[in-house]
Short mmCIF file of C-alpha atoms in Angstrom, two decimals:
data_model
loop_
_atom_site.label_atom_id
_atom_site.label_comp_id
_atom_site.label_asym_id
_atom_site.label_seq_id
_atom_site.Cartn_x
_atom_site.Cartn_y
_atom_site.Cartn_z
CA UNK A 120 125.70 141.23 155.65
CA UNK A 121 123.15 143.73 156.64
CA UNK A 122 123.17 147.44 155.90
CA UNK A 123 121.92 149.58 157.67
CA UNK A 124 119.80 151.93 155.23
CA UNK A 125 117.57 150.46 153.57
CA UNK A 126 114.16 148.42 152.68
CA UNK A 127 113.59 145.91 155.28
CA UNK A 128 113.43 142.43 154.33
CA UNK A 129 111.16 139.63 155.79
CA UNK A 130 112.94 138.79 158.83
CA UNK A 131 113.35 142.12 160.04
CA UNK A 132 109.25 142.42 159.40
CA UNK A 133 108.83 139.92 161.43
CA UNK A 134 110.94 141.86 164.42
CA UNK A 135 109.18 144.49 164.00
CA UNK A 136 105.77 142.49 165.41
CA UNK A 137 108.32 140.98 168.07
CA UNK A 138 109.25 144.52 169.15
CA UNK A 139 105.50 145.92 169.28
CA UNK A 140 106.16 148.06 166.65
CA UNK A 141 103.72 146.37 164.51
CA UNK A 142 100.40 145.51 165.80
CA UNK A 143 97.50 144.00 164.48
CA UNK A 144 93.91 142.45 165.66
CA UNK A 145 94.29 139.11 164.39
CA UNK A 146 97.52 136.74 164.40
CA UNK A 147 99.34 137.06 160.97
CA UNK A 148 98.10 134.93 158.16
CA UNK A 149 101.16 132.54 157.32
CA UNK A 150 101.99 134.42 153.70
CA UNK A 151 101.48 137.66 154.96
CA UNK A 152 104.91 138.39 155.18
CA UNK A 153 106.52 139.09 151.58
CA UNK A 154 110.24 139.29 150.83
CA UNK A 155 109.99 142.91 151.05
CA UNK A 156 106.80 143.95 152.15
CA UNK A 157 103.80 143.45 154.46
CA UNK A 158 100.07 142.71 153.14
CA UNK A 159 97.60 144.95 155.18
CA UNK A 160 94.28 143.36 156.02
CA UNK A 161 90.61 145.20 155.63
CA UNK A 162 89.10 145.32 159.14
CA UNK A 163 85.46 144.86 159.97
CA UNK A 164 83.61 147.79 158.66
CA UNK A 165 83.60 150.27 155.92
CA UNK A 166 82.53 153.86 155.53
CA UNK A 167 81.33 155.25 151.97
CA UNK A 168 81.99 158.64 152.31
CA UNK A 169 80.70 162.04 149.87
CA UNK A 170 84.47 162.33 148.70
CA UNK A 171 88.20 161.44 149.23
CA UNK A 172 89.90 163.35 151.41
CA UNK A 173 93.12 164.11 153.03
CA UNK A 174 93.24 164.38 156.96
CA UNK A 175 96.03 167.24 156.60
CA UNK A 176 98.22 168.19 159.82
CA UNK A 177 95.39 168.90 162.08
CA UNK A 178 92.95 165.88 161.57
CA UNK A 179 92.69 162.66 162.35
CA UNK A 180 91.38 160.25 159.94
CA UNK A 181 88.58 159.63 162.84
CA UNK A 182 87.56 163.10 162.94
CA UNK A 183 87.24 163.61 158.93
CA UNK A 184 84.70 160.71 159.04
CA UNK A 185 82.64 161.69 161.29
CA UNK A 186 81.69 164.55 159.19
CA UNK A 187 81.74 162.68 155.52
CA UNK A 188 80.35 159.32 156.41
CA UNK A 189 76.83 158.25 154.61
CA UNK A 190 76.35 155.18 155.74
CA UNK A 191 78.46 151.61 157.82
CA UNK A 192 78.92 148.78 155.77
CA UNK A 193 79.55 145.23 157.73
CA UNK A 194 82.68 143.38 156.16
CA UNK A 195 82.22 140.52 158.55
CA UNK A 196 80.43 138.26 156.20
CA UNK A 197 81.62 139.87 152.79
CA UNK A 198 79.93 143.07 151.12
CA UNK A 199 80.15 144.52 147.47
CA UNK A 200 82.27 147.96 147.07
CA UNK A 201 80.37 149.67 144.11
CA UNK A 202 82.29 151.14 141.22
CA UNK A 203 82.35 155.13 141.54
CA UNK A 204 82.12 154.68 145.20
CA UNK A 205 84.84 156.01 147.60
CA UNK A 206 85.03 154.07 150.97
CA UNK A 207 87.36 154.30 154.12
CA UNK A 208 88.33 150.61 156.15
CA UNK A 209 90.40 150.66 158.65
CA UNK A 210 92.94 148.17 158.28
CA UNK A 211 93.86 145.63 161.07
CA UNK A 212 97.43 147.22 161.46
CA UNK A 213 98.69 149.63 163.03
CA UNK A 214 101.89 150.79 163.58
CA UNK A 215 104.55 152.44 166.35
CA UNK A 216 107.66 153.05 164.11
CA UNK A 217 111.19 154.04 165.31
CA UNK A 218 112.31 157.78 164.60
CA UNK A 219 114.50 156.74 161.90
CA UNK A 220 111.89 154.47 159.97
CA UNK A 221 109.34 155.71 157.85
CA UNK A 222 107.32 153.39 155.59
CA UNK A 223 105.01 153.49 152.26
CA UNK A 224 102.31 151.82 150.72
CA UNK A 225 101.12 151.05 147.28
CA UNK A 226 98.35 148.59 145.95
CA UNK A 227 98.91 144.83 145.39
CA UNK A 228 99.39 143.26 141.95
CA UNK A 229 96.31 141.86 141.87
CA UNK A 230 94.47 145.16 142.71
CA UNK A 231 95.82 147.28 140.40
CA UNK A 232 94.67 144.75 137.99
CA UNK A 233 91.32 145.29 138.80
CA UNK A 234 90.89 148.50 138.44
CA UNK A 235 90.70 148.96 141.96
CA UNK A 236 91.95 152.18 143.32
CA UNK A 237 93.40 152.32 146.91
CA UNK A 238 95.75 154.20 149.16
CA UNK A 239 97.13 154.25 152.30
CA UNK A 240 96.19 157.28 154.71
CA UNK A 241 97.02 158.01 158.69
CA UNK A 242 96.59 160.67 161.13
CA UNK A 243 97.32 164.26 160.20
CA UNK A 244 98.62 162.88 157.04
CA UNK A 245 99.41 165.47 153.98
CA UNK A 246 100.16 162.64 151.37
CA UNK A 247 98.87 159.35 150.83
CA UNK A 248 100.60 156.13 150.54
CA UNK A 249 103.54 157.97 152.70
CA UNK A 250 103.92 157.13 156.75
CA UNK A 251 106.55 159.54 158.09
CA UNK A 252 109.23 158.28 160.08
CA UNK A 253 108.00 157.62 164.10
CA UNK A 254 104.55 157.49 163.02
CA UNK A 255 102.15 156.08 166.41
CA UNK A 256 98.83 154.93 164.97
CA UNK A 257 96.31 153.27 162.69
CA UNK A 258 96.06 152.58 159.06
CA UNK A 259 93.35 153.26 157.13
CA UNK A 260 92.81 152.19 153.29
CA UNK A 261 90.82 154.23 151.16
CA UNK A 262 89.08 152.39 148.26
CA UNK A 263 87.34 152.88 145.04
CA UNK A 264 86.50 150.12 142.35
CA UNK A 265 86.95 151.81 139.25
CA UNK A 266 86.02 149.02 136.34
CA UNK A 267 84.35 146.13 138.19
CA UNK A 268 82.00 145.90 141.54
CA UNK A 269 83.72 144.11 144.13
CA UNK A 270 82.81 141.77 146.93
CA UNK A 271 85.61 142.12 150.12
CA UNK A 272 85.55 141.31 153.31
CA UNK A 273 87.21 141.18 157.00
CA UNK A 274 91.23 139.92 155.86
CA UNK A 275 91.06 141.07 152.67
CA UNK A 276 94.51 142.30 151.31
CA UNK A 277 94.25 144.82 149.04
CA UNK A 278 97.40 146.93 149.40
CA UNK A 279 100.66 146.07 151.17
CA UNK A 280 103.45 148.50 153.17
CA UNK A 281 107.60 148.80 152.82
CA UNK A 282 109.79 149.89 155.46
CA UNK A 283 112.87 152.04 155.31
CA UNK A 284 115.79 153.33 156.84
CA UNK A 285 117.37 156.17 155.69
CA UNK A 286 118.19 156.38 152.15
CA UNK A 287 117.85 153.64 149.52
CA UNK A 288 117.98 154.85 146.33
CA UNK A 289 120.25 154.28 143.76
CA UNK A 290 121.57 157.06 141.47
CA UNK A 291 121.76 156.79 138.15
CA UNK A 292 125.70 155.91 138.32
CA UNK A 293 124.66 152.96 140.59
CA UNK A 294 121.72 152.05 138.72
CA UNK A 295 123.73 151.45 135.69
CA UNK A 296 126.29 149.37 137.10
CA UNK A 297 123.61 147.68 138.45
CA UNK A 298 122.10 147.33 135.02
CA UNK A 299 125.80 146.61 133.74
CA UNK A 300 126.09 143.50 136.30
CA UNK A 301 122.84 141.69 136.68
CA UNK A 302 121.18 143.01 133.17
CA UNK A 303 117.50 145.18 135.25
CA UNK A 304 115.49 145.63 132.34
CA UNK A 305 116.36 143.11 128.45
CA UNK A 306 117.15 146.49 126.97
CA UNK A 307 120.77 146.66 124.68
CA UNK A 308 120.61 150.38 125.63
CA UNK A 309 119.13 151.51 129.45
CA UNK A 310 117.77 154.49 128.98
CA UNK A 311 118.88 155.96 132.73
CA UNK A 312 117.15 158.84 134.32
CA UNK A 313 116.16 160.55 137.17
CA UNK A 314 116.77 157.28 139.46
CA UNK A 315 115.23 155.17 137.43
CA UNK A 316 115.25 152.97 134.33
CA UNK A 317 113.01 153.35 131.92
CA UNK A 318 110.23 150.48 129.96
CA UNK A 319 108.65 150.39 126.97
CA UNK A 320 104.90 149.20 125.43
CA UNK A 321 104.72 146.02 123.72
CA UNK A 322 101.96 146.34 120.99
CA UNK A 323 102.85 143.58 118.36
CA UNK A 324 101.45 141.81 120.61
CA UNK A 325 102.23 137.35 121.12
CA UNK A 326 100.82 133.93 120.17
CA UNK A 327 99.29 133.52 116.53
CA UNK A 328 96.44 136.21 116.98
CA UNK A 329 98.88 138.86 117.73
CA UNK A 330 97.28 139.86 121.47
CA UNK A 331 98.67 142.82 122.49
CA UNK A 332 96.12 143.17 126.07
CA UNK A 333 92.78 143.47 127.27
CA UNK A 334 90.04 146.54 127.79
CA UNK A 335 87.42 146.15 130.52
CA UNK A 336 84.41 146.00 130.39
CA UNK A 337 81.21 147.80 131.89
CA UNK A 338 78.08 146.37 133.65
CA UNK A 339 79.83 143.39 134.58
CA UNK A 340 79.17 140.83 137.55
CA UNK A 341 81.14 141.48 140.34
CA UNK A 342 84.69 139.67 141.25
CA UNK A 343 85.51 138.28 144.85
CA UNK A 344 88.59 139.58 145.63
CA UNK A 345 89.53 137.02 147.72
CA UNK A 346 88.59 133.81 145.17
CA UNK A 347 90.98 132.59 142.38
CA UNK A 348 90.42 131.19 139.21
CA UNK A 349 86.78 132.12 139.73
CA UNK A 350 85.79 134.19 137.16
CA UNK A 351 85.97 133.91 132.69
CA UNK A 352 87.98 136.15 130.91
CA UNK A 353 85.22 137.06 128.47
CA UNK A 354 82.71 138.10 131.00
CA UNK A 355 85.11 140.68 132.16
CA UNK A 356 87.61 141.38 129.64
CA UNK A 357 87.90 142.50 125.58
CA UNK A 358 90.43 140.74 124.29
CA UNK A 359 92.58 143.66 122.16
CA UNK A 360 95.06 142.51 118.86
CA UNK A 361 97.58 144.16 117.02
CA UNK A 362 96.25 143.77 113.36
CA UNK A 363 99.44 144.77 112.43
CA UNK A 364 99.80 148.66 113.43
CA UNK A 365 101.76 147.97 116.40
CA UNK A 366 99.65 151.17 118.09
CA UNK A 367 96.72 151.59 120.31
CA UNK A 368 94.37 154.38 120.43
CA UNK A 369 93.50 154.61 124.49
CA UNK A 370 89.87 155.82 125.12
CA UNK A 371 89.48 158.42 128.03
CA UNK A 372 88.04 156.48 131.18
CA UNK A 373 88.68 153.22 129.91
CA UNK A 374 91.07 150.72 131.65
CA UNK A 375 93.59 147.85 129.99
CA UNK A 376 95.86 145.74 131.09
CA UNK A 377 99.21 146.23 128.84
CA UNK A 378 103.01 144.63 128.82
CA UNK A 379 106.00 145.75 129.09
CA UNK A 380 108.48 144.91 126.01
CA UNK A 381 111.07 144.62 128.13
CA UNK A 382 111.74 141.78 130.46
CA UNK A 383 112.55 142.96 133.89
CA UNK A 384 114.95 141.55 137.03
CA UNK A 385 115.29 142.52 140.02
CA UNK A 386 118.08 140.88 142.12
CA UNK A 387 117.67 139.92 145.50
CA UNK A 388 119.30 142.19 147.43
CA UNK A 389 116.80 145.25 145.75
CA UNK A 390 113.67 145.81 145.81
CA UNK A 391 112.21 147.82 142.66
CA UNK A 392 109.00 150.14 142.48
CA UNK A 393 107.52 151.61 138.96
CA UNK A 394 107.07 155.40 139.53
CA UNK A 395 104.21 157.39 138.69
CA UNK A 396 103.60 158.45 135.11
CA UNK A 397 105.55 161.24 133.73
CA UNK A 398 102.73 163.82 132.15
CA UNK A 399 105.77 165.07 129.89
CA UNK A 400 105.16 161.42 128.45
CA UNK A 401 101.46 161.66 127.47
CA UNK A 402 98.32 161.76 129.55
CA UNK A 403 97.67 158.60 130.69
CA UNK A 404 98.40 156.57 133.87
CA UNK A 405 100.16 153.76 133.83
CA UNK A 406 100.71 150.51 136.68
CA UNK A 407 98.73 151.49 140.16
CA UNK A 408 100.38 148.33 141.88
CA UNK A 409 104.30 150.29 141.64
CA UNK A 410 106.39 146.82 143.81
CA UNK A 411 108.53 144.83 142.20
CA UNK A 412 109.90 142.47 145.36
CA UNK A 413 113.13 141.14 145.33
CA UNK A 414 113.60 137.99 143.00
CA UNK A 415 110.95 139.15 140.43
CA UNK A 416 112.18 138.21 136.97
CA UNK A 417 115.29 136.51 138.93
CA UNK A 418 116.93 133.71 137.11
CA UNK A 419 117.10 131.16 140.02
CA UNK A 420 113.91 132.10 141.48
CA UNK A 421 112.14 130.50 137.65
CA UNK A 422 111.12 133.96 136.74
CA UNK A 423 113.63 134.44 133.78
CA UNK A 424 111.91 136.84 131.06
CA UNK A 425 109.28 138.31 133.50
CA UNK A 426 107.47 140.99 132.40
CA UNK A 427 105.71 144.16 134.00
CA UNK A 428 102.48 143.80 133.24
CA UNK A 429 100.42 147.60 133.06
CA UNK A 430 97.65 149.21 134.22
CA UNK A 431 96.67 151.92 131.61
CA UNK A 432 94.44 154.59 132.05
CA UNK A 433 93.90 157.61 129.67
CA UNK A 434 92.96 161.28 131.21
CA UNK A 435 90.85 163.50 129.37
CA UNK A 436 91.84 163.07 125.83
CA UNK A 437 92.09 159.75 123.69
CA UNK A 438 95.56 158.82 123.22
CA UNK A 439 97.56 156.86 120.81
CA UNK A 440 100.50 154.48 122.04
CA UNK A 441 102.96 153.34 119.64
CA UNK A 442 105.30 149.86 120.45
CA UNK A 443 108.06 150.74 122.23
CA UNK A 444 107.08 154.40 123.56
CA UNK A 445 108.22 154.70 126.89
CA UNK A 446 105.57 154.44 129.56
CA UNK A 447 107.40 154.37 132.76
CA UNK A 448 110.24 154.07 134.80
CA UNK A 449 111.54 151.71 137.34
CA UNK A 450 113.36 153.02 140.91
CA UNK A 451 115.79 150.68 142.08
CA UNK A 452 116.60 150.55 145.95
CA UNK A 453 118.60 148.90 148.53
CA UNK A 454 117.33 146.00 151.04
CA UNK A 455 119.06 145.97 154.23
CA UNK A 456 119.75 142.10 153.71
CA UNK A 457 118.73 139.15 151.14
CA UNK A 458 115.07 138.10 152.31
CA UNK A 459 114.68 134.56 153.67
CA UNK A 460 112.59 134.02 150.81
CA UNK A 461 112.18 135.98 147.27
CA UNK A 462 109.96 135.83 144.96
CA UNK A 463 108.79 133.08 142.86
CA UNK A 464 108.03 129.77 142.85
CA UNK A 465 109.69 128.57 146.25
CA UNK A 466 106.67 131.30 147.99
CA UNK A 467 104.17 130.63 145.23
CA UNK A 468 104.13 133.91 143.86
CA UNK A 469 101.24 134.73 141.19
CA UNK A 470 103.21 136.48 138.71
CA UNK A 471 106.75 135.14 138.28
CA UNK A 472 108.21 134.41 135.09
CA UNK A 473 104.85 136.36 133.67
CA UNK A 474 104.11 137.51 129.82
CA UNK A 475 100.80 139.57 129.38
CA UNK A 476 98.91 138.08 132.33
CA UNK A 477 95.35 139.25 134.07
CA UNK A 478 94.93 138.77 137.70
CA UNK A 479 94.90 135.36 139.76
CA UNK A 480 90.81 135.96 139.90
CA UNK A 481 90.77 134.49 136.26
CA UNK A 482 90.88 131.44 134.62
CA UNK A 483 93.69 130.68 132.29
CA UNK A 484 92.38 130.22 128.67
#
């Protein structure tokens, strides 16, 4: 059954490059297509420019560049993004979407992981990350390594795009019978609001030494984003423990890598995204990679007790976190139909059936 609102799912993707409403430079790399979701590849060359910007109605990205641009960088044979850098790629996508589709973008799991900050911009644009319905045009990703220096290149996938049709959402009345049926988040009472549902910090931390997460560190060597199981943990990461207090002070302008307490599911007929932090919460960002594609935590799919692992940043102040504050919520919304394939194990997904968990770059233990 297909609806006809809603997030499209891999095989309607796939139409969509059929149709010529997707284009890109280079055939498709065979995972490229997610359940719920499209990777977008780095093209060929990258601007660093003074300072982020937004097109606005009037611009195109184009034009803004010519202006801001300091200097080219090649990404044929790999470069290194600096940290504290911001730098404009144009991606090797581009898009002609119907009237009634409109898309958005977010960062990859393994991105936000790093530290790396990215977002999604096109012509006359007034928000990233957000691709009004009809949009004719390129993509562009804007990028700035935050903890680590990193080494991309052409293909690189960095972020990834949804589509949608109308409205998806579910309300909070569908969002807890949701909850009621298939159990969203391992929580005896959902705490429902404002679309979403909410998770909380784990800080007592697993295994014998009580590891509650990790702080990066600076001055490190740089990470290949395109090489697993490349790097050691130590060389990047402090390992943090609980020592008992079940809290964490966060430093301002320090990153870690947190857990959720809860486990979370998403069934296969949603698709799930963790919304931006609430400042009524606390000041501090958490999770820059917001997808959760259908089948995450799913039963079936060998990702039973998944949790959402957390990018945490503080602003401006340090901050303590206590176990089991809430630190974000999750949005639930409707795919048109069941992907062909959902995540986990069947698509070699990174992050199924995940506890606390770095990115793929690492080596475990």
């Amino acid at each position: 059954m297909t609806r006809i609102t809603g997030i499209l799912a891999d095989r309607a993707i796939d139409a969509l490059f059929g149709e010529g409403r997707l284009k890109s430079e280079a055939p498709l790399d065979a995972d490229q297509v997610q359940p719920a979701s499209l990777d977008l590849r780095l093209g060929s060359r990258a601007m660093r420019v003074r300072a982020s910007f937004m097109p606005g109605r009037e611009h195109k990205v184009a034009d803004k560049l010519e202006r801001l641009t300091l200097h080219e960088i090649d990404l044929e044979d790999g470069a290194v993004l600096e940290t504290g850098c911001v730098y404009i790629v144009p991606l090797m996508e581009s898009l002609d979407l119907p009237q009634d589709m409109s898309a958005s973008a977010n960062p990859k799991s393994s991105t936000g992981r790093l530290d790396i900050f990215t977002r999604v911009m096109v012509d006359h644009a007034q928000e990233f990350d957000k691709i009004p319905a009809g949009y004719r045009g390129p993509l562009y990703l804007e990028i700035s390594p935050r903890t680590f220096p990193v080494i991309v290149r052409r293909g690189s996938r960095l972020s990834q795009i949804r589509f949608r049709v109308g409205h998806s959402l579910l309300s909070d009345t569908e969002l807890l019978d949701l909850h009621q049926a298939e159990t969203l988040v391992a929580s005896e009472v959902p705490n429902v609001s404002g679309g979403g549902i909410a998770l909380s910090i784990d800080l007592k931390g697993s295994g014998p030494d009580g590891l509650i997460g990790y702080r990066g560190k600076h001055h490190t060597s740089v990470i290949d984003v395109d090489r697993k199981a490349a790097h050691d943990v130590l060389d990047f990461w402090e390992p943090l423990y609980s020592r008992g207090r079940d809290e964490l002070i966060l430093d301002p302008d320090e990153f870690y890598i947190l857990v959720s307490r809860e486990a979370v599911h998403v069934p296969p007929l949603f698709a799930a995204e963790m919304t931006p932090y609430d400042p009524l919460v606390g000041e501090f960002r958490v999770h820059y990679a917001g997808f959760f594609d259908p089948g995450f935590g799913h039963a079936s799919a060998g990702g039973a007790g998944s949790r959402a692992v957390l990018e945490v940043r503080s602003h401006e102040v340090p901050f303590i976190l206590e176990h089991g504050q809430v630190i974000g919520r999750l949005v639930y919304e409707h795919m048109q139909e069941r992907p062909a394939g959902i995540y986990g194990t069947g698509l070699g997904s990174s992050y199924q059936a995940q506890g606390l968990k770095l990115s793929k770059h690492f080596r475990a233990g």
